[in-house]
Amino acid sequence: MNISDYREKIDGIDAELLRLFEERMVVASQIAEYKKANGLPVLDADRERAKILDIIDKSPESVREYSPILFSFLFELSRSYQNRLNGVHAGPAAMIDAALASTPKMFPDDPFVAVQGIQGANSQTACERLFKYPRTMYFSSFEAVFSAIEKGLCKYGVIPLENSNAGSVKTVYDLMMSRKFYIVRSVRLKIDHDLLVKPGTKLEDIREIRSHEQAIGQCQAFLGSLKNVKIVPVANTAIAAQQVAESDRSDIAALASSQCTGVYGLECLKSSVQDNGNNYTRFICISKNLEIFPGADRTSLMMTLPHAPGALCRVLQRFYALGINLAKLESRPLPGKDFEFMFYFDLDTPVYSPALSQLIGELPLICESFQYLGSYSEVI
C-alpha cells in the first residue's frame, strides 16, 4: 500500500465518524428537549464521570491515553449544543444586547477621565489617543482611579494593563478582581524612555536616576553601562521628571517620556534608552457602566474555576468548539486562598457573533464566579 491508499482508508473512516457524530447530536437534541421539559440541568457530572471511566475500561491499550480526551471534548460539544437549544443562561447575552441598543453610536470627545500620575505621564498620552478633548484628572494611584469612577467623579479611567517587554501590571489585575467596572476601549502606545536632565547637566555628572519600576526594568542595559549611579524607583515616570525639575541638585536625572521635556523644562540627554525598540504598553479605558461602541471586536472575561483537574481545559475546549480565538490568558493568585487563581481572558471575536452570545451564556455554568468585563475595539 502507498500513502494514497492509507489516506483513502482514513477518508472512509472519517465519513463514518461524521455520520455517527450527526446521529449522536440528534440524540443529544432529544435529550435536551427531555431535560427542558422535566426541569433537569444540562450537565450531569456523575453521568459524565461514569462514562469516562467506562470508556477507559473499554479502550484498547494503544489508545487508552487518548480516548478520555476525545470523549471529554464530545461531551463539551454535546453540552454546548444542548445549552444553545434550551437557551440556558440567556441573561448575559440579553445584557449585551441592551448595552448595544443604549450605547451612543459615537465615542465621546470630551468626558472627565481619571489617570494615574501627573501631567506628562504615559497614561495622559494614552488618554489623548482615546479622546479628542479629555478633561483629564490626575490621581496618585491606580486604586484612586478606580475609586474616582465608582464615586462618579469621572466617567472613565485610563490605566496601563500590560507591556510588551515587562509583562502585566499586576496591581491593576488585582484591582480588577475586587472592583466592578467595564472596559469600553483600549489603545496600544509605543513607549520610549528618554534620559531627562536639567539644562547643562552632562552624562558624567549624573549620580542618581529616578523613574517608575517598570521603566527601570525596561532600560537595564543602559543603566548597567553607567558607573556609580543610584537607581531610585518612584510612582510614575512623569513624577520622576517633576522631581528632577524641582530639585536643587544638578546630578540627578529621570527616565521619562519626551513629553516631559516641555512640561518641566528639562533637556533630553539621551533618547530611547530602553532595551527593546519595540516597546508597547496596552492601556484600557474603563467605565462604571457597560457601554459597547460600534466596531467592538474584542471581549474580556474574568473568572475563577473549581480547584479540580481539567477545570481550565473545559473552558478552553469551549473556545475551540465555538471557533473563538484566545488572544490572552492571565492568572493571578486569589487573596487568602492557597494555590487558587483568577483567570483573565481576552477573546478576538466580534460582539455581534452568535458564538460569543452562546459562550457568555454557558461559562457561568462551569465557573465558581464569572464576570463579563466588556466588548470593545482597540486603537493601534
GROMACS .gro file of C-alpha atoms in nm:
model
  380
    1MET     CA    1   0.000   0.000   0.000
    2ASN     CA    2   0.112   0.355  -0.065
    3ILE     CA    3   0.018   0.683   0.109
    4SER     CA    4  -0.285   0.736  -0.116
    5ASP     CA    5  -0.429   0.400  -0.010
    6TYR     CA    6  -0.389   0.487   0.357
    7ARG     CA    7  -0.550   0.824   0.304
    8GLU     CA    8  -0.841   0.665   0.125
    9LYS     CA    9  -0.895   0.437   0.425
   10ILE     CA   10  -0.880   0.738   0.660
   11ASP     CA   11  -1.134   0.924   0.445
   12GLY     CA   12  -1.372   0.631   0.469
   13ILE     CA   13  -1.336   0.613   0.847
   14ASP     CA   14  -1.386   0.990   0.878
   15ALA     CA   15  -1.705   0.971   0.674
   16GLU     CA   16  -1.840   0.708   0.911
   17LEU     CA   17  -1.732   0.915   1.214
   18LEU     CA   18  -1.913   1.216   1.071
   19ARG     CA   19  -2.231   1.013   1.019
   20LEU     CA   20  -2.214   0.882   1.376
   21PHE     CA   21  -2.139   1.231   1.511
   22GLU     CA   22  -2.451   1.368   1.344
   23GLU     CA   23  -2.653   1.077   1.483
   24ARG     CA   24  -2.514   1.143   1.832
   25MET     CA   25  -2.602   1.513   1.817
   26VAL     CA   26  -2.959   1.432   1.707
   27VAL     CA   27  -2.996   1.216   2.017
   28ALA     CA   28  -2.836   1.494   2.223
   29SER     CA   29  -3.104   1.735   2.097
   30GLN     CA   30  -3.373   1.490   2.207
   31ILE     CA   31  -3.209   1.467   2.550
   32ALA     CA   32  -3.203   1.848   2.566
   33GLU     CA   33  -3.575   1.859   2.493
   34TYR     CA   34  -3.644   1.599   2.764
   35LYS     CA   35  -3.431   1.781   3.023
   36LYS     CA   36  -3.603   2.111   2.949
   37ALA     CA   37  -3.947   1.955   2.980
   38ASN     CA   38  -3.855   1.791   3.310
   39GLY     CA   39  -3.657   2.076   3.462
   40LEU     CA   40  -3.326   1.890   3.457
   41PRO     CA   41  -2.985   2.058   3.422
   42VAL     CA   42  -2.786   2.002   3.105
   43LEU     CA   43  -2.476   1.894   3.300
   44ASP     CA   44  -2.493   1.557   3.473
   45ALA     CA   45  -2.145   1.535   3.626
   46ASP     CA   46  -2.196   1.190   3.775
   47ARG     CA   47  -2.305   1.050   3.439
   48GLU     CA   48  -2.004   1.202   3.262
   49ARG     CA   49  -1.758   1.066   3.518
   50ALA     CA   50  -1.909   0.720   3.490
   51LYS     CA   51  -1.893   0.740   3.108
   52ILE     CA   52  -1.525   0.840   3.110
   53LEU     CA   53  -1.435   0.552   3.344
   54ASP     CA   54  -1.629   0.310   3.125
   55ILE     CA   55  -1.451   0.441   2.814
   56ILE     CA   56  -1.112   0.396   2.981
   57ASP     CA   57  -1.201   0.038   3.076
   58LYS     CA   58  -1.316  -0.046   2.723
   59SER     CA   59  -1.033   0.129   2.537
   60PRO     CA   60  -0.758  -0.079   2.376
   61GLU     CA   61  -0.423  -0.020   2.542
   62SER     CA   62  -0.285   0.153   2.232
   63VAL     CA   63  -0.540   0.440   2.251
   64ARG     CA   64  -0.628   0.441   2.623
   65GLU     CA   65  -0.429   0.760   2.676
   66TYR     CA   66  -0.626   0.945   2.409
   67SER     CA   67  -0.981   0.810   2.445
   68PRO     CA   68  -1.078   1.019   2.752
   69ILE     CA   69  -0.959   1.335   2.576
   70LEU     CA   70  -1.168   1.261   2.268
   71PHE     CA   71  -1.483   1.183   2.461
   72SER     CA   72  -1.442   1.474   2.703
   73PHE     CA   73  -1.442   1.702   2.402
   74LEU     CA   74  -1.751   1.526   2.262
   75PHE     CA   75  -1.926   1.583   2.594
   76GLU     CA   76  -1.837   1.953   2.579
   77LEU     CA   77  -1.980   1.981   2.228
   78SER     CA   78  -2.295   1.798   2.332
   79ARG     CA   79  -2.349   2.023   2.635
   80SER     CA   80  -2.283   2.334   2.427
   81TYR     CA   81  -2.540   2.218   2.171
   82GLN     CA   82  -2.800   2.138   2.438
   83ASN     CA   83  -2.747   2.473   2.611
   84ARG     CA   84  -2.797   2.657   2.284
   85LEU     CA   85  -3.115   2.462   2.207
   86ASN     CA   86  -3.256   2.527   2.554
   87GLY     CA   87  -3.148   2.893   2.576
   88VAL     CA   88  -2.963   2.832   2.901
   89HIS     CA   89  -2.830   3.146   3.075
   90ALA     CA   90  -2.956   3.393   2.817
   91GLY     CA   91  -2.920   3.672   3.078
   92PRO     CA   92  -2.563   3.781   2.995
   93ALA     CA   93  -2.646   3.786   2.625
   94ALA     CA   94  -2.952   3.999   2.697
   95MET     CA   95  -2.730   4.241   2.896
   96ILE     CA   96  -2.501   4.273   2.594
   97ASP     CA   97  -2.798   4.333   2.361
   98ALA     CA   98  -2.929   4.605   2.594
   99ALA     CA   99  -2.588   4.775   2.603
  100LEU     CA  100  -2.561   4.765   2.225
  101ALA     CA  101  -2.900   4.931   2.196
  102SER     CA  102  -2.836   5.203   2.457
  103THR     CA  103  -2.471   5.297   2.388
  104PRO     CA  104  -2.420   5.612   2.177
  105LYS     CA  105  -2.302   5.546   1.824
  106MET     CA  106  -2.001   5.775   1.863
  107PHE     CA  107  -1.722   5.750   2.121
  108PRO     CA  108  -1.732   6.065   2.342
  109ASP     CA  109  -1.496   6.354   2.270
  110ASP     CA  110  -1.459   6.542   2.600
  111PRO     CA  111  -1.554   6.342   2.912
  112PHE     CA  112  -1.391   6.363   3.254
  113VAL     CA  113  -1.118   6.097   3.259
  114ALA     CA  114  -0.912   5.973   3.556
  115VAL     CA  115  -0.547   5.875   3.505
  116GLN     CA  116  -0.269   5.778   3.745
  117GLY     CA  117   0.025   6.017   3.769
  118ILE     CA  118   0.069   6.380   3.671
  119GLN     CA  119   0.097   6.585   3.355
  120GLY     CA  120   0.341   6.425   3.111
  121ALA     CA  121   0.264   6.067   3.220
  122ASN     CA  122   0.222   5.800   2.954
  123SER     CA  123  -0.133   5.750   3.081
  124GLN     CA  124  -0.207   6.108   2.976
  125THR     CA  125  -0.073   6.039   2.627
  126ALA     CA  126  -0.288   5.724   2.606
  127CYS     CA  127  -0.588   5.925   2.723
  128GLU     CA  128  -0.531   6.179   2.446
  129ARG     CA  129  -0.512   5.897   2.191
  130LEU     CA  130  -0.852   5.769   2.304
  131PHE     CA  131  -1.037   6.101   2.339
  132LYS     CA  132  -1.018   6.419   2.132
  133TYR     CA  133  -1.051   6.666   2.420
  134PRO     CA  134  -1.037   6.475   2.750
  135ARG     CA  135  -1.097   6.660   3.077
  136THR     CA  136  -0.810   6.480   3.248
  137MET     CA  137  -0.796   6.442   3.625
  138TYR     CA  138  -0.479   6.306   3.787
  139PHE     CA  139  -0.467   6.063   4.080
  140SER     CA  140  -0.183   5.927   4.288
  141SER     CA  141  -0.259   5.555   4.246
  142PHE     CA  142  -0.443   5.303   4.029
  143GLU     CA  143  -0.678   5.235   4.320
  144ALA     CA  144  -0.769   5.604   4.331
  145VAL     CA  145  -0.853   5.591   3.959
  146PHE     CA  146  -1.098   5.306   4.021
  147SER     CA  147  -1.248   5.493   4.317
  148ALA     CA  148  -1.296   5.809   4.111
  149ILE     CA  149  -1.504   5.614   3.861
  150GLU     CA  150  -1.703   5.429   4.127
  151LYS     CA  151  -1.790   5.756   4.303
  152GLY     CA  152  -1.890   5.927   3.979
  153LEU     CA  153  -1.613   6.185   3.992
  154CYS     CA  154  -1.502   6.075   3.643
  155LYS     CA  155  -1.696   5.883   3.380
  156TYR     CA  156  -1.388   5.698   3.250
  157GLY     CA  157  -1.042   5.595   3.363
  158VAL     CA  158  -0.733   5.510   3.158
  159ILE     CA  159  -0.488   5.262   3.313
  160PRO     CA  160  -0.197   5.051   3.183
  161LEU     CA  161  -0.264   4.677   3.168
  162GLU     CA  162   0.044   4.520   3.010
  163ASN     CA  163   0.377   4.597   2.848
  164SER     CA  164   0.520   4.403   2.555
  165ASN     CA  165   0.852   4.357   2.736
  166ALA     CA  166   0.786   4.388   3.111
  167GLY     CA  167   0.459   4.195   3.112
  168SER     CA  168   0.139   4.263   3.304
  169VAL     CA  169   0.079   4.540   3.557
  170LYS     CA  170  -0.007   4.311   3.846
  171THR     CA  171  -0.158   4.583   4.066
  172VAL     CA  172  -0.419   4.653   3.801
  173TYR     CA  173  -0.515   4.285   3.771
  174ASP     CA  174  -0.553   4.265   4.149
  175LEU     CA  175  -0.783   4.568   4.145
  176MET     CA  176  -0.983   4.414   3.863
  177MET     CA  177  -1.068   4.123   4.093
  178SER     CA  178  -1.218   4.346   4.361
  179ARG     CA  179  -1.378   4.634   4.167
  180LYS     CA  180  -1.686   4.639   3.942
  181PHE     CA  181  -1.617   4.805   3.608
  182TYR     CA  182  -1.625   4.750   3.231
  183ILE     CA  183  -1.368   4.800   2.955
  184VAL     CA  184  -1.501   5.026   2.678
  185ARG     CA  185  -1.188   5.071   2.463
  186SER     CA  186  -0.814   5.006   2.462
  187VAL     CA  187  -0.506   5.154   2.299
  188ARG     CA  188  -0.150   5.039   2.228
  189LEU     CA  189   0.106   5.311   2.290
  190LYS     CA  190   0.471   5.297   2.186
  191ILE     CA  191   0.682   5.373   2.490
  192ASP     CA  192   1.019   5.547   2.456
  193HIS     CA  193   1.218   5.626   2.769
  194ASP     CA  194   1.441   5.931   2.742
  195LEU     CA  195   1.710   6.036   2.989
  196LEU     CA  196   1.596   6.381   3.102
  197VAL     CA  197   1.810   6.629   3.296
  198LYS     CA  198   1.824   6.993   3.393
  199PRO     CA  199   1.973   7.212   3.118
  200GLY     CA  200   2.352   7.192   3.124
  201THR     CA  201   2.381   6.859   3.306
  202LYS     CA  202   2.621   6.614   3.139
  203LEU     CA  203   2.614   6.235   3.147
  204GLU     CA  204   2.926   6.215   3.362
  205ASP     CA  205   2.761   6.446   3.621
  206ILE     CA  206   2.473   6.207   3.694
  207ARG     CA  207   2.478   6.024   4.027
  208GLU     CA  208   2.108   5.931   4.057
  209ILE     CA  209   1.835   5.831   3.813
  210ARG     CA  210   1.467   5.818   3.905
  211SER     CA  211   1.176   5.650   3.728
  212HIS     CA  212   0.890   5.405   3.762
  213GLU     CA  213   0.999   5.048   3.838
  214GLN     CA  214   0.872   4.919   3.502
  215ALA     CA  215   1.064   5.184   3.311
  216ILE     CA  216   1.375   5.094   3.511
  217GLY     CA  217   1.324   4.729   3.422
  218GLN     CA  218   1.294   4.818   3.054
  219CYS     CA  219   1.626   5.010   3.049
  220GLN     CA  220   1.858   4.762   3.220
  221ALA     CA  221   2.127   4.757   2.952
  222PHE     CA  222   2.166   5.135   2.952
  223LEU     CA  223   2.155   5.164   3.331
  224GLY     CA  224   2.409   4.882   3.364
  225SER     CA  225   2.651   5.075   3.148
  226LEU     CA  226   2.664   5.363   3.396
  227LYS     CA  227   2.913   5.374   3.683
  228ASN     CA  228   2.834   5.480   4.041
  229VAL     CA  229   2.476   5.581   3.964
  230LYS     CA  230   2.197   5.516   4.217
  231ILE     CA  231   1.862   5.397   4.072
  232VAL     CA  232   1.555   5.521   4.262
  233PRO     CA  233   1.203   5.390   4.184
  234VAL     CA  234   0.917   5.640   4.207
  235ALA     CA  235   0.543   5.619   4.148
  236ASN     CA  236   0.541   5.744   3.789
  237THR     CA  237   0.783   5.845   3.512
  238ALA     CA  238   0.635   6.196   3.496
  239ILE     CA  239   0.672   6.231   3.874
  240ALA     CA  240   1.039   6.143   3.829
  241ALA     CA  241   1.074   6.425   3.574
  242GLN     CA  242   0.895   6.667   3.805
  243GLN     CA  243   1.123   6.575   4.095
  244VAL     CA  244   1.430   6.639   3.881
  245ALA     CA  245   1.294   6.979   3.774
  246GLU     CA  246   1.211   7.083   4.131
  247SER     CA  247   1.532   6.952   4.291
  248ASP     CA  248   1.820   7.178   4.391
  249ARG     CA  249   2.060   6.908   4.271
  250SER     CA  250   2.218   6.906   3.928
  251ASP     CA  251   2.339   6.545   3.942
  252ILE     CA  252   2.002   6.367   3.906
  253ALA     CA  253   1.810   6.255   3.600
  254ALA     CA  254   1.480   6.089   3.510
  255LEU     CA  255   1.372   5.819   3.270
  256ALA     CA  256   1.054   5.964   3.124
  257SER     CA  257   0.873   6.044   2.800
  258SER     CA  258   0.983   6.323   2.568
  259GLN     CA  259   0.655   6.499   2.652
  260CYS     CA  260   0.804   6.582   2.993
  261THR     CA  261   1.080   6.798   2.846
  262GLY     CA  262   0.844   7.083   2.759
  263VAL     CA  263   0.620   7.034   3.061
  264TYR     CA  264   0.902   7.050   3.317
  265GLY     CA  265   1.170   7.249   3.133
  266LEU     CA  266   1.417   6.961   3.104
  267GLU     CA  267   1.661   6.853   2.835
  268CYS     CA  268   1.686   6.514   2.668
  269LEU     CA  269   2.040   6.390   2.723
  270LYS     CA  270   1.978   6.053   2.552
  271SER     CA  271   1.665   5.939   2.372
  272SER     CA  272   1.504   5.593   2.357
  273VAL     CA  273   1.736   5.424   2.606
  274GLN     CA  274   1.503   5.124   2.658
  275ASP     CA  275   1.648   4.779   2.585
  276ASN     CA  276   1.396   4.700   2.313
  277GLY     CA  277   1.286   4.948   2.050
  278ASN     CA  278   0.965   4.751   2.001
  279ASN     CA  279   0.828   4.860   2.338
  280TYR     CA  280   0.450   4.899   2.368
  281THR     CA  281   0.210   4.936   2.659
  282ARG     CA  282  -0.155   4.848   2.631
  283PHE     CA  283  -0.389   5.083   2.816
  284ILE     CA  284  -0.756   5.012   2.885
  285CYS     CA  285  -1.034   5.266   2.922
  286ILE     CA  286  -1.273   5.162   3.199
  287SER     CA  287  -1.621   5.275   3.299
  288LYS     CA  288  -1.870   5.204   3.577
  289ASN     CA  289  -2.142   5.142   3.320
  290LEU     CA  290  -2.147   4.884   3.042
  291GLU     CA  291  -2.111   5.055   2.706
  292ILE     CA  292  -2.041   4.874   2.380
  293PHE     CA  293  -1.949   5.108   2.098
  294PRO     CA  294  -1.979   5.014   1.728
  295GLY     CA  295  -1.693   4.802   1.592
  296ALA     CA  296  -1.627   4.613   1.917
  297ASP     CA  297  -1.422   4.308   1.817
  298ARG     CA  298  -1.251   4.209   2.143
  299THR     CA  299  -1.408   4.077   2.463
  300SER     CA  300  -1.255   4.046   2.810
  301LEU     CA  301  -1.371   3.799   3.073
  302MET     CA  302  -1.265   3.718   3.427
  303MET     CA  303  -1.348   3.400   3.617
  304THR     CA  304  -1.250   3.171   3.899
  305LEU     CA  305  -1.267   2.797   3.838
  306PRO     CA  306  -1.309   2.492   4.061
  307HIS     CA  307  -0.979   2.371   4.205
  308ALA     CA  308  -1.005   2.042   4.017
  309PRO     CA  309  -0.828   1.866   3.728
  310GLY     CA  310  -0.946   1.978   3.388
  311ALA     CA  311  -1.132   2.291   3.503
  312LEU     CA  312  -0.936   2.528   3.279
  313CYS     CA  313  -0.935   2.274   2.997
  314ARG     CA  314  -1.315   2.273   2.994
  315VAL     CA  315  -1.316   2.650   2.937
  316LEU     CA  316  -1.055   2.631   2.660
  317GLN     CA  317  -1.245   2.349   2.491
  318ARG     CA  318  -1.547   2.578   2.464
  319PHE     CA  319  -1.341   2.847   2.292
  320TYR     CA  320  -1.215   2.590   2.045
  321ALA     CA  321  -1.555   2.431   1.987
  322LEU     CA  322  -1.709   2.771   1.908
  323GLY     CA  323  -1.418   2.886   1.690
  324ILE     CA  324  -1.323   3.177   1.919
  325ASN     CA  325  -0.960   3.286   1.924
  326LEU     CA  326  -0.799   3.333   2.266
  327ALA     CA  327  -0.570   3.639   2.246
  328LYS     CA  328  -0.458   3.650   2.610
  329LEU     CA  329  -0.473   3.435   2.921
  330GLU     CA  330  -0.352   3.574   3.255
  331SER     CA  331  -0.375   3.418   3.600
  332ARG     CA  332  -0.345   3.587   3.940
  333PRO     CA  333  -0.350   3.427   4.287
  334LEU     CA  334  -0.672   3.476   4.481
  335PRO     CA  335  -0.612   3.670   4.806
  336GLY     CA  336  -0.644   3.450   5.111
  337LYS     CA  337  -0.661   3.125   4.915
  338ASP     CA  338  -0.370   2.886   4.868
  339PHE     CA  339  -0.291   2.788   4.509
  340GLU     CA  340  -0.623   2.915   4.372
  341PHE     CA  341  -0.634   3.163   4.087
  342MET     CA  342  -0.840   3.415   3.898
  343PHE     CA  343  -0.819   3.379   3.520
  344TYR     CA  344  -0.841   3.673   3.281
  345PHE     CA  345  -0.917   3.616   2.912
  346ASP     CA  346  -0.906   3.839   2.603
  347LEU     CA  347  -1.102   3.698   2.310
  348ASP     CA  348  -1.079   3.810   1.948
  349THR     CA  349  -1.439   3.794   1.832
  350PRO     CA  350  -1.700   4.048   1.716
  351VAL     CA  351  -1.954   4.130   1.984
  352TYR     CA  352  -2.229   4.053   1.731
  353SER     CA  353  -2.113   3.692   1.690
  354PRO     CA  354  -2.371   3.425   1.789
  355ALA     CA  355  -2.079   3.214   1.913
  356LEU     CA  356  -1.990   3.483   2.169
  357SER     CA  357  -2.350   3.501   2.294
  358GLN     CA  358  -2.352   3.126   2.336
  359LEU     CA  359  -2.017   3.128   2.516
  360ILE     CA  360  -2.121   3.406   2.755
  361GLY     CA  361  -2.436   3.211   2.833
  362GLU     CA  362  -2.259   2.883   2.906
  363LEU     CA  363  -1.948   2.985   3.101
  364PRO     CA  364  -2.129   3.068   3.427
  365LEU     CA  365  -2.233   2.701   3.440
  366ILE     CA  366  -1.876   2.579   3.483
  367CYS     CA  367  -1.723   2.866   3.683
  368GLU     CA  368  -1.725   2.940   4.053
  369SER     CA  369  -1.751   3.308   3.965
  370PHE     CA  370  -1.779   3.481   3.630
  371GLN     CA  371  -1.750   3.843   3.523
  372TYR     CA  372  -1.808   3.987   3.178
  373LEU     CA  373  -1.570   4.284   3.151
  374GLY     CA  374  -1.693   4.424   2.821
  375SER     CA  375  -1.657   4.417   2.444
  376TYR     CA  376  -1.461   4.694   2.276
  377SER     CA  377  -1.225   4.793   1.996
  378GLU     CA  378  -0.855   4.869   2.024
  379VAL     CA  379  -0.679   5.176   1.889
  380ILE     CA  380  -0.341   5.086   1.739
   0.00000   0.00000   0.00000
